[in-house]
CSV table of C-alpha atoms in Angstrom, one decimal:
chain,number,residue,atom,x,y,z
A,1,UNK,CA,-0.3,-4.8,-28.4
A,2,UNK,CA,-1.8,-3.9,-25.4
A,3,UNK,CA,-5.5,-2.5,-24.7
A,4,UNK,CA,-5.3,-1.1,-22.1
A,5,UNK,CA,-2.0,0.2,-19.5
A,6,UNK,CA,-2.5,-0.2,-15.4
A,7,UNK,CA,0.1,2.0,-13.4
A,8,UNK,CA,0.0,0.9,-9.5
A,9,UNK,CA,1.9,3.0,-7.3
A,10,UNK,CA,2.6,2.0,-3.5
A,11,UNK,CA,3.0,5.5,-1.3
A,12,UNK,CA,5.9,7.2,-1.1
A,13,UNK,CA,7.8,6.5,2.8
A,14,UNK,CA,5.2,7.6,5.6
A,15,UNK,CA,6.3,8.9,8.8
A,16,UNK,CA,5.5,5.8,10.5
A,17,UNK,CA,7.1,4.0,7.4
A,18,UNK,CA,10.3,5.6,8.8
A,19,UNK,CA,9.8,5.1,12.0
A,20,UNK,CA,9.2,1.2,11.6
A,21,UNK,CA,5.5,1.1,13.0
A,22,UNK,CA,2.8,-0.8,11.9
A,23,UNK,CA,0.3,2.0,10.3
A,24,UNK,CA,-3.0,0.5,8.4
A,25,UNK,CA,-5.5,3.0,9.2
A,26,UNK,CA,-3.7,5.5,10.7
A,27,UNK,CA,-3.5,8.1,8.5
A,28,UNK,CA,0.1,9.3,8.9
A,29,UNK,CA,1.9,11.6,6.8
A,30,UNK,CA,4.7,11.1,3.8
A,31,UNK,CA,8.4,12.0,5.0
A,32,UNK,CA,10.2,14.2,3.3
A,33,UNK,CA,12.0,10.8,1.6
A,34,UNK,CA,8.4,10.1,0.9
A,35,UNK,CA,7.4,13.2,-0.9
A,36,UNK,CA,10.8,12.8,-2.8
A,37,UNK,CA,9.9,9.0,-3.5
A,38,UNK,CA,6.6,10.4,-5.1
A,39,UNK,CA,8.1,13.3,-7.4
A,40,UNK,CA,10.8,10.9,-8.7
A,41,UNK,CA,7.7,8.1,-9.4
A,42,UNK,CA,6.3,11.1,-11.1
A,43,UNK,CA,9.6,11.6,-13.2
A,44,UNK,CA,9.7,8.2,-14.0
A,45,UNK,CA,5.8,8.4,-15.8
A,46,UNK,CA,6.4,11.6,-17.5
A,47,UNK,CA,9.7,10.4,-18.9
A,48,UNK,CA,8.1,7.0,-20.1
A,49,UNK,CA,5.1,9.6,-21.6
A,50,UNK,CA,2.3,8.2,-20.0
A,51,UNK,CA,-1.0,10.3,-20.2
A,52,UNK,CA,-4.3,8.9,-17.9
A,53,UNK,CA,-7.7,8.8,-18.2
A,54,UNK,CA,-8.6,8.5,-14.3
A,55,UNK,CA,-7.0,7.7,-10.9
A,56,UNK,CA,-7.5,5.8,-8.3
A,57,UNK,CA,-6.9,6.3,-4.7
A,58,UNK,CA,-7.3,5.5,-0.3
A,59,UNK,CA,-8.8,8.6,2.0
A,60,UNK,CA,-5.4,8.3,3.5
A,61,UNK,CA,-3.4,11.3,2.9
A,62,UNK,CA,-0.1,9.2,2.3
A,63,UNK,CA,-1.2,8.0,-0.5
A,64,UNK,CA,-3.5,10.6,-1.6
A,65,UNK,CA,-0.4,13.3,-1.5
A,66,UNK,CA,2.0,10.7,-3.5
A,67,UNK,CA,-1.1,11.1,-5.9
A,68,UNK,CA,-0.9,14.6,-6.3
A,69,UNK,CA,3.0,14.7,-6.2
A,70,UNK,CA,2.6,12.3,-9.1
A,71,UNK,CA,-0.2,13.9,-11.1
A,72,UNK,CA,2.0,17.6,-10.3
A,73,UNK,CA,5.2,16.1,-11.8
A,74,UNK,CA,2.9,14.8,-14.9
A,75,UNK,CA,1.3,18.1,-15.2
A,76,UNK,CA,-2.1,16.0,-15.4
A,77,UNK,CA,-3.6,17.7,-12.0
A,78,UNK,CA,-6.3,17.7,-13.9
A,79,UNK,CA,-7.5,14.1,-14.0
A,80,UNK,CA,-10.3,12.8,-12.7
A,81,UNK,CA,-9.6,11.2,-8.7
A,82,UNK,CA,-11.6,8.9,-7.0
A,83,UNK,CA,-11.4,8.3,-3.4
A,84,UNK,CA,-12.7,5.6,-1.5
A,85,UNK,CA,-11.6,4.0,2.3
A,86,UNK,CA,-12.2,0.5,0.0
A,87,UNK,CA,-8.6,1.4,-1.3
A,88,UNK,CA,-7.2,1.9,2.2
A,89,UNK,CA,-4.1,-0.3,3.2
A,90,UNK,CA,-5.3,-3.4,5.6
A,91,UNK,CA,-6.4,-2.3,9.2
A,92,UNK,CA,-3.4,-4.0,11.3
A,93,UNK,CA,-5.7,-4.1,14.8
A,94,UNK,CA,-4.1,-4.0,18.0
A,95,UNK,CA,-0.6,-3.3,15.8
A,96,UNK,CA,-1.6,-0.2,14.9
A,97,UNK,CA,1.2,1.8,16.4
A,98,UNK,CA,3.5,-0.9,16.9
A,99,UNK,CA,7.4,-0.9,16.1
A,100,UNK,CA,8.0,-3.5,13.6
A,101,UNK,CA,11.4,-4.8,14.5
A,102,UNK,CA,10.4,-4.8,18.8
A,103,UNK,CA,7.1,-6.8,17.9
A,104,UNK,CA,9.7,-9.5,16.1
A,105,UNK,CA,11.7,-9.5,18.9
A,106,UNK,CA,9.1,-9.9,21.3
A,107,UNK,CA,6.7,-12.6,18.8
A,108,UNK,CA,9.1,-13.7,16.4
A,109,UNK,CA,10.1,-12.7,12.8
A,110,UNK,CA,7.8,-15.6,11.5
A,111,UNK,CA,4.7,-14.6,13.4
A,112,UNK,CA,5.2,-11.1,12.2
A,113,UNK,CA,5.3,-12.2,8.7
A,114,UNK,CA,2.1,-14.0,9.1
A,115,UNK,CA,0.6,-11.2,10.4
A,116,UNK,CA,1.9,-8.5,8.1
A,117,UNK,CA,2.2,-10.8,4.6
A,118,UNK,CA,-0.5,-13.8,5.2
A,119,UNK,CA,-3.3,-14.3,3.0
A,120,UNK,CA,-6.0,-15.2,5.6
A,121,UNK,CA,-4.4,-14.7,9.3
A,122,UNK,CA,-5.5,-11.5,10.6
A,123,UNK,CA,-3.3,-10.1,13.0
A,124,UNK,CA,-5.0,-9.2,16.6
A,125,UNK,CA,-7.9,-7.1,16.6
A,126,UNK,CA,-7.9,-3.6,17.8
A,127,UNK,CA,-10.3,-3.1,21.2
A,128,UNK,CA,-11.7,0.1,22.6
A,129,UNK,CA,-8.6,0.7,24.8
A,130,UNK,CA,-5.9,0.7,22.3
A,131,UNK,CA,-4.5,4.4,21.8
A,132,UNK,CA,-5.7,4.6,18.5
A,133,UNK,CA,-8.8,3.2,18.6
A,134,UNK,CA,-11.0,6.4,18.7
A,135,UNK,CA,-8.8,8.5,16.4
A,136,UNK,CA,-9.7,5.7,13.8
A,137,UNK,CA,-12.9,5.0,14.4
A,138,UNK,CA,-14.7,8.1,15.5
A,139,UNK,CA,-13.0,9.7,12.3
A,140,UNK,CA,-15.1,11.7,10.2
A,141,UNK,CA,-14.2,10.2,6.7
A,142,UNK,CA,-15.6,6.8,8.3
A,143,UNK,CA,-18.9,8.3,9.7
A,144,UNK,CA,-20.9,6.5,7.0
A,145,UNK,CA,-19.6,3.1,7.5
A,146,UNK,CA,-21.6,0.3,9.4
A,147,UNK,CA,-20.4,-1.0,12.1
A,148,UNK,CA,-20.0,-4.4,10.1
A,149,UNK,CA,-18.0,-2.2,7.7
A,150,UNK,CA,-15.6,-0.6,10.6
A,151,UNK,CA,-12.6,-3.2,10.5
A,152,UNK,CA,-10.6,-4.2,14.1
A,153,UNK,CA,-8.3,-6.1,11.8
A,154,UNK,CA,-7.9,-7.7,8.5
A,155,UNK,CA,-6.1,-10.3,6.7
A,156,UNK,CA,-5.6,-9.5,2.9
A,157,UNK,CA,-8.3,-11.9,2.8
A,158,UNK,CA,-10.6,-9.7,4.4
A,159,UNK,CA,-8.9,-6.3,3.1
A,160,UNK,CA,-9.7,-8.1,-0.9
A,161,UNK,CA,-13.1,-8.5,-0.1
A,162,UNK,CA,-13.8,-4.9,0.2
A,163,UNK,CA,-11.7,-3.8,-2.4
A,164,UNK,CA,-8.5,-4.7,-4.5
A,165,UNK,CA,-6.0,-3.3,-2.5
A,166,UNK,CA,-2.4,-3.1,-4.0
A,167,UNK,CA,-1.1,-6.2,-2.7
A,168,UNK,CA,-4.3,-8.0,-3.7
A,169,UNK,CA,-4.2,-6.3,-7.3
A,170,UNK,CA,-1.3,-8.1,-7.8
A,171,UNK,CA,-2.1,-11.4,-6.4
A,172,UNK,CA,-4.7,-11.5,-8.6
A,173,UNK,CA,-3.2,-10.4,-11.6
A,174,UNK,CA,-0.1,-12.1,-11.2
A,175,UNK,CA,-2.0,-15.5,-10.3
A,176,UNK,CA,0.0,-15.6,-7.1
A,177,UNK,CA,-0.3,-18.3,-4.5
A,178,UNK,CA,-1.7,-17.4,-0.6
A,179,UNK,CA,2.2,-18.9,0.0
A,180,UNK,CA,3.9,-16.1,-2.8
A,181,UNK,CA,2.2,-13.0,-1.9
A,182,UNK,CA,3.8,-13.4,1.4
A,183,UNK,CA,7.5,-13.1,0.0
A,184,UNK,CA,6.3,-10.1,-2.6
A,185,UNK,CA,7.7,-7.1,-1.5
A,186,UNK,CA,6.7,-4.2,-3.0
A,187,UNK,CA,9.0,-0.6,-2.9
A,188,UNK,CA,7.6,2.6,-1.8
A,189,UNK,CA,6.9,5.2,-4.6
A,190,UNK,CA,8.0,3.1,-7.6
A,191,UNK,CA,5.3,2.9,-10.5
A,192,UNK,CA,4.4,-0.5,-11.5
A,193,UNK,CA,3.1,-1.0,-15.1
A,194,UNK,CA,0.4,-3.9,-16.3
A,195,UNK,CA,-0.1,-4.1,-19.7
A,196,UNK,CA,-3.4,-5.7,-20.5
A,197,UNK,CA,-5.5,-7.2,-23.1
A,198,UNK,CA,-9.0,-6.1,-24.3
A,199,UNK,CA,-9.9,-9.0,-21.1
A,200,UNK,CA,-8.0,-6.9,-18.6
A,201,UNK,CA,-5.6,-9.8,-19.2
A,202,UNK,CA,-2.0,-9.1,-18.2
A,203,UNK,CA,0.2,-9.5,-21.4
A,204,UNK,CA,3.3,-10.0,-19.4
A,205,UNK,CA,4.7,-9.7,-16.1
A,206,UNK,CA,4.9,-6.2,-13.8
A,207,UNK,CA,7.2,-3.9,-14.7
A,208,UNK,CA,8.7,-1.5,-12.4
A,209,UNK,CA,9.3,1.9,-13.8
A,210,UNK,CA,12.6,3.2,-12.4
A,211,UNK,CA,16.4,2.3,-12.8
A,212,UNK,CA,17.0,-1.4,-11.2
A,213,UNK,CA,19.1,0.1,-8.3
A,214,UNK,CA,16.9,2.2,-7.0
A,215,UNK,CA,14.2,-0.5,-7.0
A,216,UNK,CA,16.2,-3.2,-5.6
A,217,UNK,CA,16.9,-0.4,-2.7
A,218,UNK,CA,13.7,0.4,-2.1
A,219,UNK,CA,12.5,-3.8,-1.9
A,220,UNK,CA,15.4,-4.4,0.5
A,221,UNK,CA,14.1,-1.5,2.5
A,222,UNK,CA,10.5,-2.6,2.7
A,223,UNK,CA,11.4,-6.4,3.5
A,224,UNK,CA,13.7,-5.5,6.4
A,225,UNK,CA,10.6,-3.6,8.2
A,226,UNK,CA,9.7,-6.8,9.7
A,227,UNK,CA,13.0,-8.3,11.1
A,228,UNK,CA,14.1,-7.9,15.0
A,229,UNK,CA,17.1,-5.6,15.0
A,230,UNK,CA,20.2,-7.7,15.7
């Protein structure tokens, strides 16, 4: 029997989700697919009766509303939140911005996997003249970070060193290789439960809380960001 119960939830579609674009750092918005993606992760946990103790979540409102929309659909506003920019997605550098499927025709689809899925290969850094450069780092949420601390990029090598993020919780917990993680691709909005022993051992594999369909859907959707439009 398990000890403890880990839900991980990925946020729901973002604007720049929908629009293809490499986002890390920029803190765009759910859609309104999004915000539906959220409420029907929501449904999903209420139906299965889960109850929590505290959450977890990144300063970036995408995933900080699919937290709400979650804890609303629940009825568990009340629980505990904390916030931290360790939890924040990786910084994607001088991709920032970026549509996904004109940087693969441009680079490659295999270069833009390394880049989005590698373990340790950061993708280009982010310099003073990009766009978004000063609307990510003179942001106010980031004031109290060194400059050592204030990412241009990261690999999820870098990204796991500040924090677990999502794609590094499971790496971890799933005892996946630098190779593996690249193929994982995890849907937007879809809970993910861990059951784990007094150890904070995984007792079996991740389950994804949802019918199949919807999941398979949503992993289809996520792994054809990356690919040059034919």
């Amino acid at each position: 029997m398990a000890a403890h119960k880990l839900v991980l939830i990925r946020h729901g579609e973002s604007n720049w989700n929908q629009e293809n674009r490499f986002c890390g750092w920029f803190d765009a918005d759910l859609s309104e697919t999004g915000v539906k993606e959220a409420t029907r992760g929501g449904q999903a946990l209420k139906d299965a009766g889960f109850e929590f103790d505290i959450c977890y979540t990144s300063v970036l409102k995408r995933a900080t509303r699919t937290l709400w929309l979650v804890l609303d659909s629940i009825d568990q506003m009340w629980v505990p939140v904390h916030r931290t920019w360790r939890l924040n997605e990786r910084h994607y550098g001088g991709l920032t911005g970026l549509n996904k499927a004109e940087t693969a025709a441009k680079h490659g689809e295999a270069q833009v996997k390394i880049w989005r899925r590698s373990f340790d290969i950061p993708p280009p850094p982010m310099g003073p003249d990009h766009d978004y450069y000063a609307i990510i780092s003179k942001d106010r949420r980031y004031a109290d970070l060194t400059e050592d601390q204030l990412p241009s990029c990261e690999s999820l090598k870098d990204t796991i060193a500040r924090a677990l993020p999502l794609r590094g919780i499971v790496k971890h917990l799933e005892g996946m290789s630098d190779e593996d993680i690249m193929e994982l691709n995890l849907p937007t909005g879809i809970p993910i439960l861990y059951e784990l022993d007094k150890d904070l051992k995984p007792l079996k594999p991740m389950q994804f809380l949802g019918d199949k369909e919807t999941v398979r859907k949503a992993m289809e959707a996520v792994a054809a960001q990356g690919k040059a439009k034919k």
